[in-house]
Coordinates of C-alpha atoms and ligand atoms in Angstrom, one line a residue:
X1 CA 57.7 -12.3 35.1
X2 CA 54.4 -11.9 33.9
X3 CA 52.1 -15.0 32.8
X4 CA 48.9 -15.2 30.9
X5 CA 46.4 -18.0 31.0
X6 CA 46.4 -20.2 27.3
X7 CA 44.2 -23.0 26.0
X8 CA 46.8 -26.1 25.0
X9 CA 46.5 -28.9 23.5
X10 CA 49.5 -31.4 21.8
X11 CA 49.9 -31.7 18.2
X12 CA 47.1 -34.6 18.1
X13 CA 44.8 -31.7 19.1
X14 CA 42.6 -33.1 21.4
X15 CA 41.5 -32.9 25.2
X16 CA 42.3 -29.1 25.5
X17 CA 42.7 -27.7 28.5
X18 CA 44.0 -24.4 30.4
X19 CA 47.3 -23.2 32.6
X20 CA 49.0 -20.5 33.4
X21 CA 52.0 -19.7 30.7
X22 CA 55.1 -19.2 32.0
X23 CA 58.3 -18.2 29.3
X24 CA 61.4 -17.5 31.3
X25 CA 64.5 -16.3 29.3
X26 CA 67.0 -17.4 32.0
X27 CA 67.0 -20.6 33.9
X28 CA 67.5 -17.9 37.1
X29 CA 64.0 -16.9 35.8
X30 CA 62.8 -20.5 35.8
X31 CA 63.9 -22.0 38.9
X32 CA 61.7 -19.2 41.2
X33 CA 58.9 -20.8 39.1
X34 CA 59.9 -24.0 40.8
X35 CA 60.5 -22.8 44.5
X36 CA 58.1 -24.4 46.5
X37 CA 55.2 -22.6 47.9
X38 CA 52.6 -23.3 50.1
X39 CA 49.3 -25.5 48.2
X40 CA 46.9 -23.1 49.0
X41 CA 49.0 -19.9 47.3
X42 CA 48.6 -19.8 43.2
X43 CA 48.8 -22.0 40.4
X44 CA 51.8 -23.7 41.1
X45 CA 49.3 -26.0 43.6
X46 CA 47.9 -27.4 40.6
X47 CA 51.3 -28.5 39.4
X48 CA 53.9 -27.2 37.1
X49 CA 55.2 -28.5 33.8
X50 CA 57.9 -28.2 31.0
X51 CA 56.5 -27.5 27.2
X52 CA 58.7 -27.4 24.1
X53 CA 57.6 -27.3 21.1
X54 CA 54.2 -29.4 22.0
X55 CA 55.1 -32.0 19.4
X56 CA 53.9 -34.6 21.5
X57 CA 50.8 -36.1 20.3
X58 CA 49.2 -36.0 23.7
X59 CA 48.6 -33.9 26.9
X60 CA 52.6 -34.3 28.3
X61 CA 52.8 -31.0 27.9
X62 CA 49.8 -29.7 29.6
X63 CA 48.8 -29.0 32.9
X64 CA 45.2 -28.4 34.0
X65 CA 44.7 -25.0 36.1
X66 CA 48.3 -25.1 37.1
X67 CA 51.8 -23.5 35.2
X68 CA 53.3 -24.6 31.6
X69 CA 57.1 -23.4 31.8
X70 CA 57.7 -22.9 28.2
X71 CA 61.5 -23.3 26.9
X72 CA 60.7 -21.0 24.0
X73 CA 63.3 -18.2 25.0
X74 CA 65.5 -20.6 26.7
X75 CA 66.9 -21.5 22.7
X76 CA 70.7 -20.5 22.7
X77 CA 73.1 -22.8 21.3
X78 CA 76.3 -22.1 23.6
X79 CA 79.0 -24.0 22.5
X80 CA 79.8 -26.2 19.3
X81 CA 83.0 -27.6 19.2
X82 CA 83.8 -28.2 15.6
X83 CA 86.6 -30.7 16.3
X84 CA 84.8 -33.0 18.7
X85 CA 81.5 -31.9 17.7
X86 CA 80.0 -32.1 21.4
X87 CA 77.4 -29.3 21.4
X88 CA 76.0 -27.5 24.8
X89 CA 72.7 -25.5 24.6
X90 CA 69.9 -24.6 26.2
X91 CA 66.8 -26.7 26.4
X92 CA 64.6 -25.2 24.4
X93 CA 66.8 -25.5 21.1
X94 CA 65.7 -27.3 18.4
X95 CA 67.0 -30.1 16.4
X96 CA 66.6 -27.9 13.4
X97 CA 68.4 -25.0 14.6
X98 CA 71.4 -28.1 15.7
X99 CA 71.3 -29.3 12.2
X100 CA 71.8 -25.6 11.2
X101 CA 74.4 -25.1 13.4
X102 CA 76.4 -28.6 13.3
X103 CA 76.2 -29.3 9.5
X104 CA 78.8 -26.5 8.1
X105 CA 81.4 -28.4 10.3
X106 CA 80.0 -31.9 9.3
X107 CA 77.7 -32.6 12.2
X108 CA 74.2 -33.7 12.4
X109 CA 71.9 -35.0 15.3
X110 CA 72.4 -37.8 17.1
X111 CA 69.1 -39.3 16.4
X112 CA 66.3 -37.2 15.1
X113 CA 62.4 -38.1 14.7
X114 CA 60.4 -37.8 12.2
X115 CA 60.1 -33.9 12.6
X116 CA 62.9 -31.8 13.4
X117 CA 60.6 -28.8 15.3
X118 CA 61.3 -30.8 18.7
X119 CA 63.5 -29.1 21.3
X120 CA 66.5 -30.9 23.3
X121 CA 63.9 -30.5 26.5
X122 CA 61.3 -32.7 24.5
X123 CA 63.8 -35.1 23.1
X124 CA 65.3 -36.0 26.5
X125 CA 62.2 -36.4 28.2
X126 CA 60.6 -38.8 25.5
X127 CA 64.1 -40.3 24.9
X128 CA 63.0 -39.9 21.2
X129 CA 64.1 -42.5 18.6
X130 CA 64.1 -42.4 15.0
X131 CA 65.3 -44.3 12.1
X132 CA 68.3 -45.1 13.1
X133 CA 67.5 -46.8 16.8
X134 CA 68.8 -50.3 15.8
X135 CA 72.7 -48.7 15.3
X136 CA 72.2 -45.8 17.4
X137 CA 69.7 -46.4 20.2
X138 CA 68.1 -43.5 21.4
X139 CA 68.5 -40.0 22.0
X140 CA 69.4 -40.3 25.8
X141 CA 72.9 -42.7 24.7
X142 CA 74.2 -39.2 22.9
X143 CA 73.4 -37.2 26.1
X144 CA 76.9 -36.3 28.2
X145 CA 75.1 -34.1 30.4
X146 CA 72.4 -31.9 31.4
X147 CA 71.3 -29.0 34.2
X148 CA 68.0 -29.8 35.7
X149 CA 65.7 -27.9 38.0
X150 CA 64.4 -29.6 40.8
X151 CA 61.4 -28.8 42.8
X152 CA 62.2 -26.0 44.9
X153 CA 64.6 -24.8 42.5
X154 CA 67.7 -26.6 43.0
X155 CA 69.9 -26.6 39.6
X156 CA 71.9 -29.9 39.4
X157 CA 74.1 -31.1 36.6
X158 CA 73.4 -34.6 36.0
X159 CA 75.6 -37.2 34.4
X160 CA 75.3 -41.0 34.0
X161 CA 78.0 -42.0 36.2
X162 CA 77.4 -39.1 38.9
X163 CA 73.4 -39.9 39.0
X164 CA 72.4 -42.8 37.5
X165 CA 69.0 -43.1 39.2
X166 CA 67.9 -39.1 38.4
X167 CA 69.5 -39.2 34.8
X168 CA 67.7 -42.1 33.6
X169 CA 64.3 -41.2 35.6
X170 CA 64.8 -37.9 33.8
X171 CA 65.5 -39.4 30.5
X172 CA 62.0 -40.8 28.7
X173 CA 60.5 -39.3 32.6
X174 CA 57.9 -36.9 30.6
X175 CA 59.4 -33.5 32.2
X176 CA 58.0 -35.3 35.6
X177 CA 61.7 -35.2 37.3
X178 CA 62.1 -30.9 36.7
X179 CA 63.0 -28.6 34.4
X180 CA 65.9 -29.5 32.0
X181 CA 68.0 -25.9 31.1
X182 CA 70.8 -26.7 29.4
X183 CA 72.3 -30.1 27.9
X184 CA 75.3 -31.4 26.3
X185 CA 74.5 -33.5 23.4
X186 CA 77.2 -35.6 21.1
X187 CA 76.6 -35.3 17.7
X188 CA 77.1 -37.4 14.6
X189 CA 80.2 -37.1 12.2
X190 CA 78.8 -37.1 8.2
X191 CA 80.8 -36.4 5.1
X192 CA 77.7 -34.4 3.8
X193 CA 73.8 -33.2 3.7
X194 CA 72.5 -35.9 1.5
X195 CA 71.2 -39.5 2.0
X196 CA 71.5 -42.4 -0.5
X197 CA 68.3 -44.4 -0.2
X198 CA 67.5 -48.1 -1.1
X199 CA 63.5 -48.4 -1.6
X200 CA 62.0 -51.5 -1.6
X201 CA 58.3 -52.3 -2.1
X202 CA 57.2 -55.5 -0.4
X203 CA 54.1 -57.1 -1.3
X204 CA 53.1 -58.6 2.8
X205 CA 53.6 -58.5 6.5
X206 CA 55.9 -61.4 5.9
X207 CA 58.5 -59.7 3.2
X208 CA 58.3 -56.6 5.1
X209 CA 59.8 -57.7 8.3
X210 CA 62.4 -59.8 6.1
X211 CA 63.1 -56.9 4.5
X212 CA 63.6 -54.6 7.5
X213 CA 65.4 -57.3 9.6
X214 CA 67.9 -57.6 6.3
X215 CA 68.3 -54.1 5.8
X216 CA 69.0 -53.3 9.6
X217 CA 72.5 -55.2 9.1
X218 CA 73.7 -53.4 6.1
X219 CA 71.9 -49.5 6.5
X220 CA 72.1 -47.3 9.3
X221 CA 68.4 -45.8 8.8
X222 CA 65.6 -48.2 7.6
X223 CA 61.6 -47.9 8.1
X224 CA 58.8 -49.1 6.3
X225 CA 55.7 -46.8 5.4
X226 CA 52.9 -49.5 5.2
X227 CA 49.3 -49.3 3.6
X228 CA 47.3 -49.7 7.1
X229 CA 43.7 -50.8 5.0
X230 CA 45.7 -53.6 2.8
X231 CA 43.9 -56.8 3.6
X232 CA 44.3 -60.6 2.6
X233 CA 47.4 -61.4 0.8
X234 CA 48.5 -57.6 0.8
X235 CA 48.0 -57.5 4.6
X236 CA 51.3 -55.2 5.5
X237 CA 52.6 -54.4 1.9
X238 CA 54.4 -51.3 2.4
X239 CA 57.4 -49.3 1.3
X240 CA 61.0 -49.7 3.0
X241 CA 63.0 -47.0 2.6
X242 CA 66.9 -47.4 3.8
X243 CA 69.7 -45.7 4.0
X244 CA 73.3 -43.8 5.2
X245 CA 74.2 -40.6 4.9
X246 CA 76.5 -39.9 1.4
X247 CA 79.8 -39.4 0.7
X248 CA 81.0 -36.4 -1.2
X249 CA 81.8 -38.4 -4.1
X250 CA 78.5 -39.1 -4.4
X251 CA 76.7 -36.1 -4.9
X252 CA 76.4 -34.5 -8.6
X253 CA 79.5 -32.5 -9.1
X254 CA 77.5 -29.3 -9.1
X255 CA 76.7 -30.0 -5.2
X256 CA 80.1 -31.0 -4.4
X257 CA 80.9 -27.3 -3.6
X258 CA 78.7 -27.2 -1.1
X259 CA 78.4 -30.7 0.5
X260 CA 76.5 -29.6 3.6
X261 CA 74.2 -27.7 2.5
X262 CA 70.3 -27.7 4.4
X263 CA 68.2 -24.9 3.7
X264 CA 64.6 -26.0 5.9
X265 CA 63.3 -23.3 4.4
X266 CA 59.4 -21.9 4.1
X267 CA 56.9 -24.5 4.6
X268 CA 53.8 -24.7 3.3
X269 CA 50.6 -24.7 5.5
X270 CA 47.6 -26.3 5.6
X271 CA 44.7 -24.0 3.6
X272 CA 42.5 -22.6 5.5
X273 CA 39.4 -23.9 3.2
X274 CA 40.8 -27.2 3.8
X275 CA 37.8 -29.6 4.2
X276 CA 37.7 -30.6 7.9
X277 CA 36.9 -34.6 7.9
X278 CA 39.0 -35.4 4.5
X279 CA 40.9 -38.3 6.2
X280 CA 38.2 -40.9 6.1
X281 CA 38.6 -44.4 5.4
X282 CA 38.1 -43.5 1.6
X283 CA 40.8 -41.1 1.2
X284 CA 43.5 -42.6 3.0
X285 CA 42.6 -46.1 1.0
X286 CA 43.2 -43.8 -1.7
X287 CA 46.1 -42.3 -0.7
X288 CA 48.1 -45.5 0.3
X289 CA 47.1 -46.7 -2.9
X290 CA 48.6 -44.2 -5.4
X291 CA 51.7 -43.9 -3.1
X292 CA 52.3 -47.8 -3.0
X293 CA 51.9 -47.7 -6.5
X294 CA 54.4 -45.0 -6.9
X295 CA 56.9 -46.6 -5.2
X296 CA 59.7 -48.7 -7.5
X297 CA 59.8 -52.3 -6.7
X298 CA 63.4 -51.6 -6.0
X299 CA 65.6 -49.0 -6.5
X300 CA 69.1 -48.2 -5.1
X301 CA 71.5 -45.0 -4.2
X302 CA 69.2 -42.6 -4.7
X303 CA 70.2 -39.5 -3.4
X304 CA 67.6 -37.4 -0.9
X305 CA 67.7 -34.5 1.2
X306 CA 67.7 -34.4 5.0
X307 CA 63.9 -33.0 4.8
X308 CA 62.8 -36.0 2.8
X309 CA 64.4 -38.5 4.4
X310 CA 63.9 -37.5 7.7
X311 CA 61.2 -35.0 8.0
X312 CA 58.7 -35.2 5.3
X313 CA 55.6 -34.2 7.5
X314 CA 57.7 -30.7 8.5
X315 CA 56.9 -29.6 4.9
X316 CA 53.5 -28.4 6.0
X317 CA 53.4 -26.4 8.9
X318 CA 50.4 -27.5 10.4
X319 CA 49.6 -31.2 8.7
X320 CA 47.5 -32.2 12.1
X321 CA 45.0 -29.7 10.9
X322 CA 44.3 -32.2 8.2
X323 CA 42.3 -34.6 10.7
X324 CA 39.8 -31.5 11.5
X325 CA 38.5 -30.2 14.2
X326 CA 38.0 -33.2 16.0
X327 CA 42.2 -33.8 16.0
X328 CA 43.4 -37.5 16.0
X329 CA 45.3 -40.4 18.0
X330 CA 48.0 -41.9 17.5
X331 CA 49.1 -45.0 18.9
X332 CA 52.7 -46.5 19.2
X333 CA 53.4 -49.7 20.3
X334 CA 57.0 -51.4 20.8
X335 CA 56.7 -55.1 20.9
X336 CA 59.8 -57.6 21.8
X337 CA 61.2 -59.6 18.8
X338 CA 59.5 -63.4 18.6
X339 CA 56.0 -61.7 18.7
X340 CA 55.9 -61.1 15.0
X341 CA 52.7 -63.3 15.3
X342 CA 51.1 -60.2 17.0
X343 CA 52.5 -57.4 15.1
X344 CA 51.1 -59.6 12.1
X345 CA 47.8 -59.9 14.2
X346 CA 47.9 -55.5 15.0
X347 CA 48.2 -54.9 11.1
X348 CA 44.7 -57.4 10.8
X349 CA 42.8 -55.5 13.8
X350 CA 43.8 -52.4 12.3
X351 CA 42.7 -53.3 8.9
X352 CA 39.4 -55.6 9.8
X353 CA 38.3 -52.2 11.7
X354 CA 39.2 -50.2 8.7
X355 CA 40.8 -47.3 10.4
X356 CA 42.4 -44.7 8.0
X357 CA 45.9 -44.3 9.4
X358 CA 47.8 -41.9 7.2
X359 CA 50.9 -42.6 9.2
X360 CA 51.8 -45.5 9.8
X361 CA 55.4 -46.4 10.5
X362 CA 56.7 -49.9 11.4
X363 CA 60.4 -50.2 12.5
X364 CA 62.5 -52.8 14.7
X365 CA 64.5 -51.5 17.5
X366 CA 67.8 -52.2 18.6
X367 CA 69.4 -52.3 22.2
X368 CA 66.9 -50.0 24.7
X369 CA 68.4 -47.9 26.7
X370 CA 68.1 -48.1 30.8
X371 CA 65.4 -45.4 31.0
X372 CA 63.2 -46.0 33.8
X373 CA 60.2 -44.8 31.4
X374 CA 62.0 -45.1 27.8
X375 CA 59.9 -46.8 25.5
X376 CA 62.2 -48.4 22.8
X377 CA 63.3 -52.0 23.6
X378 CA 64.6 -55.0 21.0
X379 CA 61.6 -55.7 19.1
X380 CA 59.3 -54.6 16.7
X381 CA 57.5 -50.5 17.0
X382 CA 54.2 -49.8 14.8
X383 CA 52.9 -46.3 15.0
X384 CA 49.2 -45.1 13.4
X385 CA 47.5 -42.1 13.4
X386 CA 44.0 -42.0 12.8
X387 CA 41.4 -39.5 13.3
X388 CA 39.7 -39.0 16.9
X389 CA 35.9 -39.4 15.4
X390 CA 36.6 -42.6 14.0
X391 CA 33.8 -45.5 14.8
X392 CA 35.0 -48.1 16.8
X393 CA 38.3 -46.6 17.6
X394 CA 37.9 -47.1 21.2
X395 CA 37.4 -50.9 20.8
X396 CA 40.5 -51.2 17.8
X397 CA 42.8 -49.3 20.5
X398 CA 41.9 -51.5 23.6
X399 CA 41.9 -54.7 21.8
X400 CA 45.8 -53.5 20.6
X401 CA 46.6 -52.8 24.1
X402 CA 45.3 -56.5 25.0
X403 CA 47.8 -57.5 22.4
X404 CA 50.7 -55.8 23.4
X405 CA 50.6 -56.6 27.2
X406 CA 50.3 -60.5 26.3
X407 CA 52.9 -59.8 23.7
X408 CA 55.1 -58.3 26.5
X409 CA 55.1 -54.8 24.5
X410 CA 54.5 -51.4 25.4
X411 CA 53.2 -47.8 24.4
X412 CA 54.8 -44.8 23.8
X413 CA 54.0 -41.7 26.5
X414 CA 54.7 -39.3 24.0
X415 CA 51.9 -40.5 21.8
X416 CA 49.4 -42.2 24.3
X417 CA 45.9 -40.4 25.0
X418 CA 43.9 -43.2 26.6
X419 CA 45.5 -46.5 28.1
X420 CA 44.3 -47.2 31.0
X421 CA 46.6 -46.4 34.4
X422 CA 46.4 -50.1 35.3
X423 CA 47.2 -51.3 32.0
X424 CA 50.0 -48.9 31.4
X425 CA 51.6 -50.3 34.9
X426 CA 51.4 -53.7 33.2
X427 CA 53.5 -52.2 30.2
X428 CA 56.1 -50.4 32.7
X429 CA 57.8 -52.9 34.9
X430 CA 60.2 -50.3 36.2
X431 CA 56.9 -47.5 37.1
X432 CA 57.0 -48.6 41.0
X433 CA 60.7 -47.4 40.8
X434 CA 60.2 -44.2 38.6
X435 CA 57.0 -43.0 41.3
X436 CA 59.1 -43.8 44.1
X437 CA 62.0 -41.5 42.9
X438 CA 59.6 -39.0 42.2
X439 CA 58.1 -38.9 45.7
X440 CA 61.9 -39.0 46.8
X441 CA 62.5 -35.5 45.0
X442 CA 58.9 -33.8 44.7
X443 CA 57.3 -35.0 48.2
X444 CA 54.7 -32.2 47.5
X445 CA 54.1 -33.5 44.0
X446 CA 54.5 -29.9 42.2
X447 CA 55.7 -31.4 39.0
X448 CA 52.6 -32.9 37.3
X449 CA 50.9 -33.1 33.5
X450 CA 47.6 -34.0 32.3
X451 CA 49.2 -37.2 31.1
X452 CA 50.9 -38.0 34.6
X453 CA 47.8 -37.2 36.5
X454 CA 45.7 -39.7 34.0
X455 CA 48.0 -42.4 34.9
X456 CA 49.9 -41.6 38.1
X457 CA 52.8 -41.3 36.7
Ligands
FAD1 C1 55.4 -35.4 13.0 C2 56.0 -36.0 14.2 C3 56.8 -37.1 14.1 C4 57.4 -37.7 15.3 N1 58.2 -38.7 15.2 C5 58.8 -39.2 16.3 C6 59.7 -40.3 16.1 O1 60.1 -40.7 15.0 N2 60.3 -40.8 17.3 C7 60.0 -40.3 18.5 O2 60.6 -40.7 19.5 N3 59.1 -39.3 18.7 C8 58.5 -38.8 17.6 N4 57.6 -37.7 17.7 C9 57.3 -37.3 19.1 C10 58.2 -36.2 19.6 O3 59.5 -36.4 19.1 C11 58.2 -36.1 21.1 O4 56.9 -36.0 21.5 C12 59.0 -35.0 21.7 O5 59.0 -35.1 23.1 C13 58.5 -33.6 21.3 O6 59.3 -32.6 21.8 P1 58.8 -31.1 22.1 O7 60.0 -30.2 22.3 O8 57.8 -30.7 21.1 O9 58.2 -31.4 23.6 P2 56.7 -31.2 24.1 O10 55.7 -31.9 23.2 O11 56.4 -29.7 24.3 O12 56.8 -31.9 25.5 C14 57.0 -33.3 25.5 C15 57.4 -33.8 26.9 O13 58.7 -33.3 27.2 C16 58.7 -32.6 28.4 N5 59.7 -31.5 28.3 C17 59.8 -30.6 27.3 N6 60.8 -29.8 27.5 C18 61.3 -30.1 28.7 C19 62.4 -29.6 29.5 N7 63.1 -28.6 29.1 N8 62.7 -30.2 30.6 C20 62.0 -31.3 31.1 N9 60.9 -31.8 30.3 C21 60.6 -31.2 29.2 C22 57.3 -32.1 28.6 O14 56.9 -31.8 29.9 C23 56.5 -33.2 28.0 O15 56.3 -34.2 29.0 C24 57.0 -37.1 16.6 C25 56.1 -36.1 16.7 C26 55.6 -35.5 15.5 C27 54.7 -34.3 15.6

């Protein structure tokens, strides 16, 4: 198989670095990328690691002078039962391509973030959420079973009850545990493609966790999109926006013929003339602005596509070339429930340092799941984005890590591009446990990232 050297980065587009690109078609290919060689012989001794789609925000799917195993050919769907609708595929299948093969037979992802261009590989080894977590936890709880290979190039199918310890070290593990090939994933039953959508705008911190916490009992997808500048009494206003998936009676009858129907389509990229630098403190002030004010003060049942609902970022191509050059950060934090005093306290850091977030997402999550690494647990998650160059970003970021480990929170590894490796073990109790099974089945420490080697994962 022949390689070539690339630069990488994630989709935050920062810290670049180089590795040897490896793109095997089978998962025989993959697994003599994995055999274990001597240090002193080739890449491999500066570690080996699994890339998707690179939709993580960070370096996870980077490795520094070593190999990147893409999944890119490893993309066929192999079975979809339309009955049962339990799908097996290869890793490197995307969510999109699930949706476009499940939703003809009334099936749709399990759980799905806020873009769909992330592959079963990435989704399994960031144990991805999405709107839906407090019904439906996350990804990992729809997983039946998956192929993995190990250093040295063992394949093993892994289930929950035959492995519990590799299967949840693998699941939110960051690709550290080996090479995911294939995976069998249960879907979700709907009646059709559509969403009907409750939008609420609240006018604080205060009636947008009421909100959330209310419309968690009664909707099965609920998030708030909140104005990260707001200060004094509109600290936290933002826009909730609920909802379930529609029955057919619901839709218009001209779309009743077709109650499935998902065309993703062409998206639209960024210009290339676009002005590098527009997301400043001004803009995004602007922007959160004339989309509060858009929002209704309430309205009910309106009916949205899975693109809006879910995905509205995947309408442009490449939105993180917005930030410019310079890329961005984002920061995620899950925080228990009872701390509401310091999510109340992240929205004033965040808004006293004036950092333009254009994202930024709060949620509550339910039930966590027993990954070893997973980040959702019961509580309260907040994600920005805001541009790398920012001043004082560095200081806003460490004092919210202050608040989260008081607040007995966490970060997301998917997102994070600077916590500290003593702070992050303070965020992880179970990371003693996750770096002893990885010693256990990589004693020569072949699988590693940039992100794992920042914090000894
Ligand atoms: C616009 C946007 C919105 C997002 N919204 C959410 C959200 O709502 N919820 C959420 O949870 N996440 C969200 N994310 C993050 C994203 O879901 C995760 O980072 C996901 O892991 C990306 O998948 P990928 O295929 O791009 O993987 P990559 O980014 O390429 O890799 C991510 C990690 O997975 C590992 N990996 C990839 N494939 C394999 C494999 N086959 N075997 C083993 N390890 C593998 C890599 O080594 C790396 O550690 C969002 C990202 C973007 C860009």
């Amino acid at each position: 198989m022949s390689s070539r050297t690339v630069r990488l980065t994630g989709w935050g587009r920062i810290a670049p670095t180089r590795a040897e690109w490896a793109e095997p078609a089978t998962a025989a290919d993959a697994a003599r990328l994995l055999e274990t060689r001597p240090p002193e012989t080739g890449a491999t001794s500066r570690g080996v690691i699994a890339r998707g789609l690179g939709r993580s925000y960070n370096n996870a799917a980077q490795c520094e002078g070593g190999v990147v195993i893409s999944t890119a050919r490893l993309n066929r769907i192999i079975e979809l039962d339309p009955a049962t609708g339990l799908v097996t595929c290869e890793a490197g299948v995307s969510l999109e391509q699930l949706m476009v093969a499940g939703l003809p037979a009334g099936w749709f992802v399990p759980v799905s973030p806020g873009t769909r261009q992330v592959t079963v590989g990435g989704a399994i080894a960031a144990d991805v959420h999405g709107k839906n977590h407090h019904v439906a936890g996350s990804f990992a709880r729809h997983l039946r079973s998956f192929d993995i290979l190990l250093p040295g190039g063992e394949l093993r199918t892994v289930t929950e009850p035959s492995d519990p310890e590799l299967f949840w070290a693998t699941a939110g593990g960051m690709g550290l545990t080996g090479l995911v090939v294939r995976a069998v994933i249960q879907l979700k039953r709907v009646a059709t493609s559509r969403l009907r959508v409750d939008t609420v705008r609240t006018a604080d911190i205060d009636e947008t966790m009421a909100t959330l916490a209310e419309h968690d009992r009664t909707f099965g997808y609920t998030v708030a999109w909140s104005d990260s500048l707001a200060r004094g009494a509109g600290l936290g206003r933002s826009v909730v926006t609920s909802g379930d998936f529609a029955e057919p009676a619901d839709l218009p009858p001209a779309d009743r013929a077709d109650p499935f129907a998902f065309r993703p389509g062409a998206r639209l990229g960024v210009p290339a003339w676009f002005p590098p630098g527009l997301i400043n403190r001004y803009t995004v002030a602007l922007a959160n602005e004339a989309w509060y004010r858009k929002a209704p003060r309430a309205r009910h049942g309106e009916l949205q596509t899975i693109g809006t609902f879910f995905h509205p970022l995947d309408g442009i191509r490449n939105w993180n070339r917005v930030y410019g050059p310079g890329g961005f950060r984002q920061y995620q934090y899950a925080l228990p429930f009872g701390q509401e005093t310091a999510v109340r306290r992240s929205f004033e850091l965040v808004s006293q340092a004036r950092a333009a977030s254009f994202v930024t997402v709060l949620k509550r999550f339910g039930q966590g799941d027993p990954g070893f690494l997973s980040f959702p647990a019961p509580g309260w998650t907040l994600a920005l984005d805001v541009p790398a160059r920012t001043r004082g970003l560095a200081g806003l970021l460490g004092s919210l890590d202050r608040l989260v480990v008081e607040a007995g929170g966490r970060v997301y590894l998917a997102k994070d591009s600077r916590v500290p490796a003593d702070v992050l073990a303070e965020m992880y109790p179970r990371l003693a446990e996750f770096r002893k099974l990885r010693a256990e089945f990589d004693p020569d420490g072949m699988l590693a990232s940039d992100l794992s080697r920042r914090l000894g994962l």
